[in-house]
Amino acid sequence: YILALISNSRKKFVVKSLRHLKIYNDFEYVLGGDNFISKVQAFKHIFKIIGIKSKEAIYIADRAGDVVVAKQAQCDMISVSNKYSWSPLKEIKKATPDKIIKNLRELEKILL
């Protein structure tokens, strides 16, 4: 898998956070909110750079609003819902993501 991170936060902050967590090198592409006008456009840009179709991508996030973005970008969506999530489970379910998980460790079962 190619990992890309798209965040509404400024890229400088995102990069600093990823380096602090020692996971910066895990990501092939990192875009911050200062790099794009909309997340949908950011996804389309990343898809083009990577050379994939939107249906080959999986968007992983913890906000109900991100489910809407995934649908607009026409990619699959996995929502993470736990006590640290931005949106409560009820809102995430209402947005109808493709899959809901409780933590990122569950990704291994889904992706492999």
PDB file of N, CA and C in Angstrom:
ATOM      1  N   TYR A   1       0.828  -1.190   0.000  1.00  0.00           N
ATOM      2  CA  TYR A   1       0.000   0.000   0.000  1.00  0.00           C
ATOM      3  C   TYR A   1       0.870   1.249   0.000  1.00  0.00           C
ATOM      4  N   ILE A   2       0.392   2.268  -0.679  1.00  0.00           N
ATOM      5  CA  ILE A   2       1.022   3.584  -0.636  1.00  0.00           C
ATOM      6  C   ILE A   2       0.231   4.408   0.361  1.00  0.00           C
ATOM      7  N   LEU A   3       0.912   4.975   1.346  1.00  0.00           N
ATOM      8  CA  LEU A   3       0.221   5.774   2.351  1.00  0.00           C
ATOM      9  C   LEU A   3       0.376   7.258   2.050  1.00  0.00           C
ATOM     10  N   ALA A   4      -0.749   7.945   2.064  1.00  0.00           N
ATOM     11  CA  ALA A   4      -0.780   9.395   1.904  1.00  0.00           C
ATOM     12  C   ALA A   4      -1.610   9.959   3.042  1.00  0.00           C
ATOM     13  N   LEU A   5      -1.222  11.111   3.534  1.00  0.00           N
ATOM     14  CA  LEU A   5      -1.956  11.750   4.618  1.00  0.00           C
ATOM     15  C   LEU A   5      -2.423  13.114   4.136  1.00  0.00           C
ATOM     16  N   ILE A   6      -3.714  13.354   4.270  1.00  0.00           N
ATOM     17  CA  ILE A   6      -4.305  14.640   3.922  1.00  0.00           C
ATOM     18  C   ILE A   6      -4.987  15.172   5.176  1.00  0.00           C
ATOM     19  N   SER A   7      -4.559  16.352   5.611  1.00  0.00           N
ATOM     20  CA  SER A   7      -5.083  16.926   6.854  1.00  0.00           C
ATOM     21  C   SER A   7      -5.488  18.371   6.628  1.00  0.00           C
ATOM     22  N   ASN A   8      -6.508  18.813   7.368  1.00  0.00           N
ATOM     23  CA  ASN A   8      -6.891  20.223   7.341  1.00  0.00           C
ATOM     24  C   ASN A   8      -5.878  21.090   8.078  1.00  0.00           C
ATOM     25  N   SER A   9      -5.063  20.485   8.917  1.00  0.00           N
ATOM     26  CA  SER A   9      -4.035  21.225   9.653  1.00  0.00           C
ATOM     27  C   SER A   9      -2.922  21.659   8.696  1.00  0.00           C
ATOM     28  N   ARG A  10      -2.165  22.663   9.113  1.00  0.00           N
ATOM     29  CA  ARG A  10      -1.044  23.134   8.286  1.00  0.00           C
ATOM     30  C   ARG A  10      -0.011  22.023   8.120  1.00  0.00           C
ATOM     31  N   LYS A  11       0.569  21.948   6.940  1.00  0.00           N
ATOM     32  CA  LYS A  11       1.529  20.886   6.639  1.00  0.00           C
ATOM     33  C   LYS A  11       2.697  20.885   7.619  1.00  0.00           C
ATOM     34  N   LYS A  12       3.198  22.045   7.975  1.00  0.00           N
ATOM     35  CA  LYS A  12       4.333  22.143   8.903  1.00  0.00           C
ATOM     36  C   LYS A  12       4.011  21.451  10.227  1.00  0.00           C
ATOM     37  N   PHE A  13       2.803  21.668  10.740  1.00  0.00           N
ATOM     38  CA  PHE A  13       2.374  21.033  11.985  1.00  0.00           C
ATOM     39  C   PHE A  13       2.251  19.523  11.811  1.00  0.00           C
ATOM     40  N   VAL A  14       1.657  19.089  10.687  1.00  0.00           N
ATOM     41  CA  VAL A  14       1.457  17.661  10.428  1.00  0.00           C
ATOM     42  C   VAL A  14       2.802  16.950  10.336  1.00  0.00           C
ATOM     43  N   VAL A  15       3.730  17.524   9.587  1.00  0.00           N
ATOM     44  CA  VAL A  15       5.054  16.917   9.424  1.00  0.00           C
ATOM     45  C   VAL A  15       5.768  16.834  10.775  1.00  0.00           C
ATOM     46  N   LYS A  16       5.711  17.899  11.543  1.00  0.00           N
ATOM     47  CA  LYS A  16       6.353  17.904  12.863  1.00  0.00           C
ATOM     48  C   LYS A  16       5.741  16.820  13.765  1.00  0.00           C
ATOM     49  N   SER A  17       4.427  16.682  13.718  1.00  0.00           N
ATOM     50  CA  SER A  17       3.743  15.665  14.529  1.00  0.00           C
ATOM     51  C   SER A  17       4.139  14.258  14.093  1.00  0.00           C
ATOM     52  N   LEU A  18       4.169  14.019  12.778  1.00  0.00           N
ATOM     53  CA  LEU A  18       4.550  12.699  12.269  1.00  0.00           C
ATOM     54  C   LEU A  18       5.996  12.361  12.620  1.00  0.00           C
ATOM     55  N   ARG A  19       6.874  13.358  12.546  1.00  0.00           N
ATOM     56  CA  ARG A  19       8.280  13.123  12.925  1.00  0.00           C
ATOM     57  C   ARG A  19       8.387  12.818  14.415  1.00  0.00           C
ATOM     58  N   HIS A  20       7.634  13.540  15.225  1.00  0.00           N
ATOM     59  CA  HIS A  20       7.634  13.291  16.673  1.00  0.00           C
ATOM     60  C   HIS A  20       7.180  11.863  16.979  1.00  0.00           C
ATOM     61  N   LEU A  21       6.198  11.395  16.245  1.00  0.00           N
ATOM     62  CA  LEU A  21       5.678  10.037  16.431  1.00  0.00           C
ATOM     63  C   LEU A  21       6.538   8.972  15.738  1.00  0.00           C
ATOM     64  N   LYS A  22       7.566   9.450  15.015  1.00  0.00           N
ATOM     65  CA  LYS A  22       8.486   8.564  14.283  1.00  0.00           C
ATOM     66  C   LYS A  22       7.777   7.745  13.201  1.00  0.00           C
ATOM     67  N   ILE A  23       6.805   8.372  12.548  1.00  0.00           N
ATOM     68  CA  ILE A  23       6.088   7.693  11.457  1.00  0.00           C
ATOM     69  C   ILE A  23       6.082   8.513  10.168  1.00  0.00           C
ATOM     70  N   TYR A  24       6.806   9.610  10.144  1.00  0.00           N
ATOM     71  CA  TYR A  24       6.824  10.461   8.954  1.00  0.00           C
ATOM     72  C   TYR A  24       7.252   9.680   7.714  1.00  0.00           C
ATOM     73  N   ASN A  25       8.263   8.859   7.841  1.00  0.00           N
ATOM     74  CA  ASN A  25       8.786   8.105   6.691  1.00  0.00           C
ATOM     75  C   ASN A  25       7.838   7.011   6.208  1.00  0.00           C
ATOM     76  N   ASP A  26       6.785   6.720   6.963  1.00  0.00           N
ATOM     77  CA  ASP A  26       5.793   5.730   6.529  1.00  0.00           C
ATOM     78  C   ASP A  26       4.887   6.290   5.424  1.00  0.00           C
ATOM     79  N   PHE A  27       4.846   7.611   5.298  1.00  0.00           N
ATOM     80  CA  PHE A  27       3.951   8.253   4.342  1.00  0.00           C
ATOM     81  C   PHE A  27       4.709   8.700   3.101  1.00  0.00           C
ATOM     82  N   GLU A  28       4.174   8.328   1.960  1.00  0.00           N
ATOM     83  CA  GLU A  28       4.783   8.734   0.694  1.00  0.00           C
ATOM     84  C   GLU A  28       4.419  10.178   0.357  1.00  0.00           C
ATOM     85  N   TYR A  29       3.205  10.581   0.740  1.00  0.00           N
ATOM     86  CA  TYR A  29       2.729  11.931   0.466  1.00  0.00           C
ATOM     87  C   TYR A  29       2.057  12.491   1.706  1.00  0.00           C
ATOM     88  N   VAL A  30       2.320  13.770   1.992  1.00  0.00           N
ATOM     89  CA  VAL A  30       1.679  14.468   3.103  1.00  0.00           C
ATOM     90  C   VAL A  30       1.216  15.826   2.578  1.00  0.00           C
ATOM     91  N   LEU A  31      -0.086  16.072   2.679  1.00  0.00           N
ATOM     92  CA  LEU A  31      -0.650  17.363   2.303  1.00  0.00           C
ATOM     93  C   LEU A  31      -1.320  17.982   3.518  1.00  0.00           C
ATOM     94  N   GLY A  32      -1.067  19.255   3.737  1.00  0.00           N
ATOM     95  CA  GLY A  32      -1.721  19.986   4.817  1.00  0.00           C
ATOM     96  C   GLY A  32      -2.759  20.930   4.243  1.00  0.00           C
ATOM     97  N   GLY A  33      -3.581  21.462   5.103  1.00  0.00           N
ATOM     98  CA  GLY A  33      -4.655  22.362   4.685  1.00  0.00           C
ATOM     99  C   GLY A  33      -4.176  23.573   3.918  1.00  0.00           C
ATOM    100  N   ASP A  34      -2.912  23.950   4.100  1.00  0.00           N
ATOM    101  CA  ASP A  34      -2.359  25.076   3.358  1.00  0.00           C
ATOM    102  C   ASP A  34      -1.928  24.671   1.947  1.00  0.00           C
ATOM    103  N   ASN A  35      -2.064  23.380   1.590  1.00  0.00           N
ATOM    104  CA  ASN A  35      -1.685  22.878   0.271  1.00  0.00           C
ATOM    105  C   ASN A  35      -2.870  22.661  -0.670  1.00  0.00           C
ATOM    106  N   PHE A  36      -4.103  22.827  -0.185  1.00  0.00           N
ATOM    107  CA  PHE A  36      -5.256  22.537  -1.037  1.00  0.00           C
ATOM    108  C   PHE A  36      -6.446  23.394  -0.658  1.00  0.00           C
ATOM    109  N   ILE A  37      -7.373  23.487  -1.600  1.00  0.00           N
ATOM    110  CA  ILE A  37      -8.592  24.262  -1.378  1.00  0.00           C
ATOM    111  C   ILE A  37      -9.661  23.395  -0.736  1.00  0.00           C
ATOM    112  N   SER A  38      -9.781  22.148  -1.208  1.00  0.00           N
ATOM    113  CA  SER A  38     -10.761  21.229  -0.636  1.00  0.00           C
ATOM    114  C   SER A  38     -10.137  19.839  -0.536  1.00  0.00           C
ATOM    115  N   LYS A  39     -10.609  19.056   0.402  1.00  0.00           N
ATOM    116  CA  LYS A  39     -10.093  17.695   0.549  1.00  0.00           C
ATOM    117  C   LYS A  39     -10.402  16.851  -0.678  1.00  0.00           C
ATOM    118  N   VAL A  40     -11.533  17.070  -1.294  1.00  0.00           N
ATOM    119  CA  VAL A  40     -11.883  16.307  -2.491  1.00  0.00           C
ATOM    120  C   VAL A  40     -10.848  16.572  -3.583  1.00  0.00           C
ATOM    121  N   GLN A  41     -10.495  17.836  -3.786  1.00  0.00           N
ATOM    122  CA  GLN A  41      -9.469  18.167  -4.783  1.00  0.00           C
ATOM    123  C   GLN A  41      -8.120  17.578  -4.385  1.00  0.00           C
ATOM    124  N   ALA A  42      -7.807  17.576  -3.098  1.00  0.00           N
ATOM    125  CA  ALA A  42      -6.549  16.987  -2.623  1.00  0.00           C
ATOM    126  C   ALA A  42      -6.507  15.496  -2.938  1.00  0.00           C
ATOM    127  N   PHE A  43      -7.609  14.806  -2.715  1.00  0.00           N
ATOM    128  CA  PHE A  43      -7.658  13.374  -3.031  1.00  0.00           C
ATOM    129  C   PHE A  43      -7.472  13.133  -4.523  1.00  0.00           C
ATOM    130  N   LYS A  44      -8.170  13.895  -5.341  1.00  0.00           N
ATOM    131  CA  LYS A  44      -8.041  13.729  -6.787  1.00  0.00           C
ATOM    132  C   LYS A  44      -6.605  13.979  -7.239  1.00  0.00           C
ATOM    133  N   HIS A  45      -5.960  14.963  -6.626  1.00  0.00           N
ATOM    134  CA  HIS A  45      -4.560  15.270  -6.936  1.00  0.00           C
ATOM    135  C   HIS A  45      -3.657  14.094  -6.560  1.00  0.00           C
ATOM    136  N   ILE A  46      -3.843  13.554  -5.376  1.00  0.00           N
ATOM    137  CA  ILE A  46      -3.042  12.412  -4.920  1.00  0.00           C
ATOM    138  C   ILE A  46      -3.284  11.196  -5.815  1.00  0.00           C
ATOM    139  N   PHE A  47      -4.535  10.919  -6.159  1.00  0.00           N
ATOM    140  CA  PHE A  47      -4.843   9.782  -7.034  1.00  0.00           C
ATOM    141  C   PHE A  47      -4.089   9.910  -8.360  1.00  0.00           C
ATOM    142  N   LYS A  48      -4.079  11.118  -8.896  1.00  0.00           N
ATOM    143  CA  LYS A  48      -3.401  11.359 -10.175  1.00  0.00           C
ATOM    144  C   LYS A  48      -1.893  11.146 -10.030  1.00  0.00           C
ATOM    145  N   ILE A  49      -1.296  11.679  -8.981  1.00  0.00           N
ATOM    146  CA  ILE A  49       0.154  11.535  -8.759  1.00  0.00           C
ATOM    147  C   ILE A  49       0.530  10.065  -8.603  1.00  0.00           C
ATOM    148  N   ILE A  50      -0.249   9.342  -7.811  1.00  0.00           N
ATOM    149  CA  ILE A  50       0.043   7.928  -7.549  1.00  0.00           C
ATOM    150  C   ILE A  50      -0.271   7.074  -8.777  1.00  0.00           C
ATOM    151  N   GLY A  51      -1.215   7.536  -9.584  1.00  0.00           N
ATOM    152  CA  GLY A  51      -1.595   6.805 -10.779  1.00  0.00           C
ATOM    153  C   GLY A  51      -2.606   5.707 -10.504  1.00  0.00           C
ATOM    154  N   ILE A  52      -3.571   6.035  -9.632  1.00  0.00           N
ATOM    155  CA  ILE A  52      -4.619   5.063  -9.310  1.00  0.00           C
ATOM    156  C   ILE A  52      -5.993   5.666  -9.593  1.00  0.00           C
ATOM    157  N   LYS A  53      -6.972   4.797  -9.700  1.00  0.00           N
ATOM    158  CA  LYS A  53      -8.360   5.223  -9.807  1.00  0.00           C
ATOM    159  C   LYS A  53      -8.885   5.418  -8.392  1.00  0.00           C
ATOM    160  N   SER A  54      -9.884   6.264  -8.244  1.00  0.00           N
ATOM    161  CA  SER A  54     -10.430   6.548  -6.920  1.00  0.00           C
ATOM    162  C   SER A  54     -10.929   5.290  -6.215  1.00  0.00           C
ATOM    163  N   LYS A  55     -11.470   4.337  -6.958  1.00  0.00           N
ATOM    164  CA  LYS A  55     -11.994   3.099  -6.357  1.00  0.00           C
ATOM    165  C   LYS A  55     -10.886   2.191  -5.823  1.00  0.00           C
ATOM    166  N   GLU A  56      -9.636   2.500  -6.150  1.00  0.00           N
ATOM    167  CA  GLU A  56      -8.503   1.725  -5.646  1.00  0.00           C
ATOM    168  C   GLU A  56      -7.978   2.295  -4.328  1.00  0.00           C
ATOM    169  N   ALA A  57      -8.543   3.406  -3.888  1.00  0.00           N
ATOM    170  CA  ALA A  57      -8.091   4.082  -2.669  1.00  0.00           C
ATOM    171  C   ALA A  57      -9.037   3.798  -1.506  1.00  0.00           C
ATOM    172  N   ILE A  58      -8.473   3.855  -0.309  1.00  0.00           N
ATOM    173  CA  ILE A  58      -9.267   3.724   0.913  1.00  0.00           C
ATOM    174  C   ILE A  58      -8.943   4.921   1.799  1.00  0.00           C
ATOM    175  N   TYR A  59      -9.963   5.648   2.162  1.00  0.00           N
ATOM    176  CA  TYR A  59      -9.843   6.821   3.017  1.00  0.00           C
ATOM    177  C   TYR A  59     -10.154   6.366   4.440  1.00  0.00           C
ATOM    178  N   ILE A  60      -9.255   6.637   5.368  1.00  0.00           N
ATOM    179  CA  ILE A  60      -9.436   6.249   6.765  1.00  0.00           C
ATOM    180  C   ILE A  60      -9.469   7.519   7.596  1.00  0.00           C
ATOM    181  N   ALA A  61     -10.537   7.713   8.358  1.00  0.00           N
ATOM    182  CA  ALA A  61     -10.684   8.931   9.151  1.00  0.00           C
ATOM    183  C   ALA A  61     -11.636   8.690  10.315  1.00  0.00           C
ATOM    184  N   ASP A  62     -11.793   9.726  11.160  1.00  0.00           N
ATOM    185  CA  ASP A  62     -12.631   9.568  12.360  1.00  0.00           C
ATOM    186  C   ASP A  62     -13.736  10.609  12.475  1.00  0.00           C
ATOM    187  N   ARG A  63     -14.069  11.251  11.362  1.00  0.00           N
ATOM    188  CA  ARG A  63     -15.135  12.250  11.379  1.00  0.00           C
ATOM    189  C   ARG A  63     -16.246  11.854  10.424  1.00  0.00           C
ATOM    190  N   ALA A  64     -17.459  12.115  10.811  1.00  0.00           N
ATOM    191  CA  ALA A  64     -18.603  11.840   9.931  1.00  0.00           C
ATOM    192  C   ALA A  64     -18.483  12.648   8.647  1.00  0.00           C
ATOM    193  N   GLY A  65     -18.002  13.865   8.741  1.00  0.00           N
ATOM    194  CA  GLY A  65     -17.831  14.705   7.558  1.00  0.00           C
ATOM    195  C   GLY A  65     -16.868  14.112   6.548  1.00  0.00           C
ATOM    196  N   ASP A  66     -15.915  13.320   7.018  1.00  0.00           N
ATOM    197  CA  ASP A  66     -14.962  12.684   6.110  1.00  0.00           C
ATOM    198  C   ASP A  66     -15.626  11.610   5.257  1.00  0.00           C
ATOM    199  N   VAL A  67     -16.700  11.039   5.735  1.00  0.00           N
ATOM    200  CA  VAL A  67     -17.444  10.054   4.945  1.00  0.00           C
ATOM    201  C   VAL A  67     -18.015  10.754   3.711  1.00  0.00           C
ATOM    202  N   VAL A  68     -18.518  11.943   3.892  1.00  0.00           N
ATOM    203  CA  VAL A  68     -19.048  12.733   2.776  1.00  0.00           C
ATOM    204  C   VAL A  68     -17.931  13.030   1.777  1.00  0.00           C
ATOM    205  N   VAL A  69     -16.759  13.405   2.286  1.00  0.00           N
ATOM    206  CA  VAL A  69     -15.614  13.690   1.415  1.00  0.00           C
ATOM    207  C   VAL A  69     -15.240  12.443   0.614  1.00  0.00           C
ATOM    208  N   ALA A  70     -15.198  11.292   1.274  1.00  0.00           N
ATOM    209  CA  ALA A  70     -14.852  10.038   0.588  1.00  0.00           C
ATOM    210  C   ALA A  70     -15.853   9.740  -0.530  1.00  0.00           C
ATOM    211  N   LYS A  71     -17.123   9.961  -0.259  1.00  0.00           N
ATOM    212  CA  LYS A  71     -18.144   9.726  -1.288  1.00  0.00           C
ATOM    213  C   LYS A  71     -17.958  10.685  -2.461  1.00  0.00           C
ATOM    214  N   GLN A  72     -17.646  11.939  -2.176  1.00  0.00           N
ATOM    215  CA  GLN A  72     -17.419  12.915  -3.241  1.00  0.00           C
ATOM    216  C   GLN A  72     -16.161  12.579  -4.037  1.00  0.00           C
ATOM    217  N   ALA A  73     -15.146  12.050  -3.356  1.00  0.00           N
ATOM    218  CA  ALA A  73     -13.901  11.661  -4.028  1.00  0.00           C
ATOM    219  C   ALA A  73     -14.029  10.291  -4.682  1.00  0.00           C
ATOM    220  N   GLN A  74     -15.147   9.626  -4.444  1.00  0.00           N
ATOM    221  CA  GLN A  74     -15.479   8.318  -5.022  1.00  0.00           C
ATOM    222  C   GLN A  74     -14.477   7.227  -4.632  1.00  0.00           C
ATOM    223  N   CYS A  75     -14.093   7.239  -3.344  1.00  0.00           N
ATOM    224  CA  CYS A  75     -13.218   6.175  -2.851  1.00  0.00           C
ATOM    225  C   CYS A  75     -13.878   5.488  -1.654  1.00  0.00           C
ATOM    226  N   ASP A  76     -13.382   4.328  -1.315  1.00  0.00           N
ATOM    227  CA  ASP A  76     -13.917   3.597  -0.167  1.00  0.00           C
ATOM    228  C   ASP A  76     -13.541   4.318   1.119  1.00  0.00           C
ATOM    229  N   MET A  77     -14.333   4.081   2.169  1.00  0.00           N
ATOM    230  CA  MET A  77     -14.144   4.795   3.428  1.00  0.00           C
ATOM    231  C   MET A  77     -14.217   3.849   4.604  1.00  0.00           C
ATOM    232  N   ILE A  78     -13.206   3.910   5.459  1.00  0.00           N
ATOM    233  CA  ILE A  78     -13.216   3.199   6.729  1.00  0.00           C
ATOM    234  C   ILE A  78     -13.198   4.257   7.821  1.00  0.00           C
ATOM    235  N   SER A  79     -14.194   4.230   8.676  1.00  0.00           N
ATOM    236  CA  SER A  79     -14.264   5.171   9.793  1.00  0.00           C
ATOM    237  C   SER A  79     -13.768   4.511  11.067  1.00  0.00           C
ATOM    238  N   VAL A  80     -12.980   5.270  11.810  1.00  0.00           N
ATOM    239  CA  VAL A  80     -12.506   4.817  13.117  1.00  0.00           C
ATOM    240  C   VAL A  80     -13.388   5.494  14.153  1.00  0.00           C
ATOM    241  N   SER A  81     -14.002   4.681  15.000  1.00  0.00           N
ATOM    242  CA  SER A  81     -14.883   5.230  16.026  1.00  0.00           C
ATOM    243  C   SER A  81     -14.480   4.683  17.387  1.00  0.00           C
ATOM    244  N   ASN A  82     -13.945   5.580  18.211  1.00  0.00           N
ATOM    245  CA  ASN A  82     -13.600   5.233  19.587  1.00  0.00           C
ATOM    246  C   ASN A  82     -13.659   6.508  20.425  1.00  0.00           C
ATOM    247  N   LYS A  83     -13.197   6.442  21.649  1.00  0.00           N
ATOM    248  CA  LYS A  83     -13.323   7.614  22.530  1.00  0.00           C
ATOM    249  C   LYS A  83     -12.471   8.795  22.068  1.00  0.00           C
ATOM    250  N   TYR A  84     -11.528   8.583  21.152  1.00  0.00           N
ATOM    251  CA  TYR A  84     -10.671   9.657  20.644  1.00  0.00           C
ATOM    252  C   TYR A  84     -11.172  10.243  19.329  1.00  0.00           C
ATOM    253  N   SER A  85     -12.214   9.647  18.753  1.00  0.00           N
ATOM    254  CA  SER A  85     -12.710  10.084  17.451  1.00  0.00           C
ATOM    255  C   SER A  85     -13.324  11.470  17.515  1.00  0.00           C
ATOM    256  N   TRP A  86     -13.221  12.168  16.426  1.00  0.00           N
ATOM    257  CA  TRP A  86     -13.782  13.517  16.326  1.00  0.00           C
ATOM    258  C   TRP A  86     -15.303  13.478  16.405  1.00  0.00           C
ATOM    259  N   SER A  87     -15.916  12.522  15.708  1.00  0.00           N
ATOM    260  CA  SER A  87     -17.379  12.408  15.690  1.00  0.00           C
ATOM    261  C   SER A  87     -17.828  11.191  16.484  1.00  0.00           C
ATOM    262  N   PRO A  88     -18.965  11.290  17.159  1.00  0.00           N
ATOM    263  CA  PRO A  88     -19.487  10.124  17.885  1.00  0.00           C
ATOM    264  C   PRO A  88     -19.970   9.040  16.914  1.00  0.00           C
ATOM    265  N   LEU A  89     -20.018   7.815  17.384  1.00  0.00           N
ATOM    266  CA  LEU A  89     -20.405   6.668  16.569  1.00  0.00           C
ATOM    267  C   LEU A  89     -21.748   6.883  15.879  1.00  0.00           C
ATOM    268  N   LYS A  90     -22.719   7.452  16.587  1.00  0.00           N
ATOM    269  CA  LYS A  90     -24.050   7.675  16.015  1.00  0.00           C
ATOM    270  C   LYS A  90     -23.963   8.523  14.741  1.00  0.00           C
ATOM    271  N   GLU A  91     -23.150   9.582  14.760  1.00  0.00           N
ATOM    272  CA  GLU A  91     -22.995  10.445  13.583  1.00  0.00           C
ATOM    273  C   GLU A  91     -22.270   9.718  12.455  1.00  0.00           C
ATOM    274  N   ILE A  92     -21.255   8.932  12.827  1.00  0.00           N
ATOM    275  CA  ILE A  92     -20.509   8.180  11.819  1.00  0.00           C
ATOM    276  C   ILE A  92     -21.418   7.166  11.134  1.00  0.00           C
ATOM    277  N   LYS A  93     -22.207   6.436  11.917  1.00  0.00           N
ATOM    278  CA  LYS A  93     -23.137   5.459  11.331  1.00  0.00           C
ATOM    279  C   LYS A  93     -24.132   6.133  10.402  1.00  0.00           C
ATOM    280  N   LYS A  94     -24.638   7.288  10.796  1.00  0.00           N
ATOM    281  CA  LYS A  94     -25.604   8.023   9.982  1.00  0.00           C
ATOM    282  C   LYS A  94     -24.995   8.426   8.630  1.00  0.00           C
ATOM    283  N   ALA A  95     -23.699   8.683   8.603  1.00  0.00           N
ATOM    284  CA  ALA A  95     -23.020   9.073   7.363  1.00  0.00           C
ATOM    285  C   ALA A  95     -22.776   7.879   6.438  1.00  0.00           C
ATOM    286  N   THR A  96     -22.933   6.693   6.932  1.00  0.00           N
ATOM    287  CA  THR A  96     -22.812   5.419   6.204  1.00  0.00           C
ATOM    288  C   THR A  96     -21.464   5.186   5.510  1.00  0.00           C
ATOM    289  N   PRO A  97     -20.396   5.055   6.304  1.00  0.00           N
ATOM    290  CA  PRO A  97     -19.113   4.676   5.704  1.00  0.00           C
ATOM    291  C   PRO A  97     -19.166   3.224   5.236  1.00  0.00           C
ATOM    292  N   ASP A  98     -18.182   2.804   4.458  1.00  0.00           N
ATOM    293  CA  ASP A  98     -18.149   1.417   3.989  1.00  0.00           C
ATOM    294  C   ASP A  98     -17.887   0.445   5.133  1.00  0.00           C
ATOM    295  N   LYS A  99     -17.115   0.876   6.110  1.00  0.00           N
ATOM    296  CA  LYS A  99     -16.749   0.014   7.242  1.00  0.00           C
ATOM    297  C   LYS A  99     -16.468   0.902   8.453  1.00  0.00           C
ATOM    298  N   ILE A 100     -16.778   0.396   9.639  1.00  0.00           N
ATOM    299  CA  ILE A 100     -16.452   1.094  10.884  1.00  0.00           C
ATOM    300  C   ILE A 100     -15.585   0.171  11.723  1.00  0.00           C
ATOM    301  N   ILE A 101     -14.470   0.706  12.218  1.00  0.00           N
ATOM    302  CA  ILE A 101     -13.588  -0.057  13.094  1.00  0.00           C
ATOM    303  C   ILE A 101     -13.394   0.716  14.393  1.00  0.00           C
ATOM    304  N   LYS A 102     -12.947   0.011  15.433  1.00  0.00           N
ATOM    305  CA  LYS A 102     -12.728   0.655  16.733  1.00  0.00           C
ATOM    306  C   LYS A 102     -11.309   1.176  16.892  1.00  0.00           C
ATOM    307  N   ASN A 103     -10.344   0.549  16.200  1.00  0.00           N
ATOM    308  CA  ASN A 103      -8.966   1.025  16.276  1.00  0.00           C
ATOM    309  C   ASN A 103      -8.212   0.596  15.020  1.00  0.00           C
ATOM    310  N   LEU A 104      -7.062   1.201  14.815  1.00  0.00           N
ATOM    311  CA  LEU A 104      -6.306   0.953  13.588  1.00  0.00           C
ATOM    312  C   LEU A 104      -5.731  -0.456  13.509  1.00  0.00           C
ATOM    313  N   ARG A 105      -5.619  -1.139  14.625  1.00  0.00           N
ATOM    314  CA  ARG A 105      -5.143  -2.526  14.594  1.00  0.00           C
ATOM    315  C   ARG A 105      -6.088  -3.430  13.786  1.00  0.00           C
ATOM    316  N   GLU A 106      -7.339  -3.052  13.689  1.00  0.00           N
ATOM    317  CA  GLU A 106      -8.314  -3.837  12.920  1.00  0.00           C
ATOM    318  C   GLU A 106      -8.073  -3.748  11.408  1.00  0.00           C
ATOM    319  N   LEU A 107      -7.285  -2.771  10.977  1.00  0.00           N
ATOM    320  CA  LEU A 107      -7.015  -2.617   9.546  1.00  0.00           C
ATOM    321  C   LEU A 107      -6.322  -3.839   8.953  1.00  0.00           C
ATOM    322  N   GLU A 108      -5.444  -4.452   9.707  1.00  0.00           N
ATOM    323  CA  GLU A 108      -4.702  -5.593   9.204  1.00  0.00           C
ATOM    324  C   GLU A 108      -5.650  -6.697   8.714  1.00  0.00           C
ATOM    325  N   LYS A 109      -6.695  -6.959   9.469  1.00  0.00           N
ATOM    326  CA  LYS A 109      -7.677  -7.978   9.074  1.00  0.00           C
ATOM    327  C   LYS A 109      -8.392  -7.580   7.786  1.00  0.00           C
ATOM    328  N   ILE A 110      -8.664  -6.310   7.624  1.00  0.00           N
ATOM    329  CA  ILE A 110      -9.414  -5.824   6.475  1.00  0.00           C
ATOM    330  C   ILE A 110      -8.538  -5.755   5.226  1.00  0.00           C
ATOM    331  N   LEU A 111      -7.316  -5.282   5.380  1.00  0.00           N
ATOM    332  CA  LEU A 111      -6.476  -4.998   4.227  1.00  0.00           C
ATOM    333  C   LEU A 111      -5.619  -6.156   3.746  1.00  0.00           C
ATOM    334  N   LEU A 112      -5.387  -7.128   4.608  1.00  0.00           N
ATOM    335  CA  LEU A 112      -4.505  -8.237   4.181  1.00  0.00           C
ATOM    336  C   LEU A 112      -5.259  -9.482   3.843  1.00  0.00           C
TER     337      LEU A 112
END
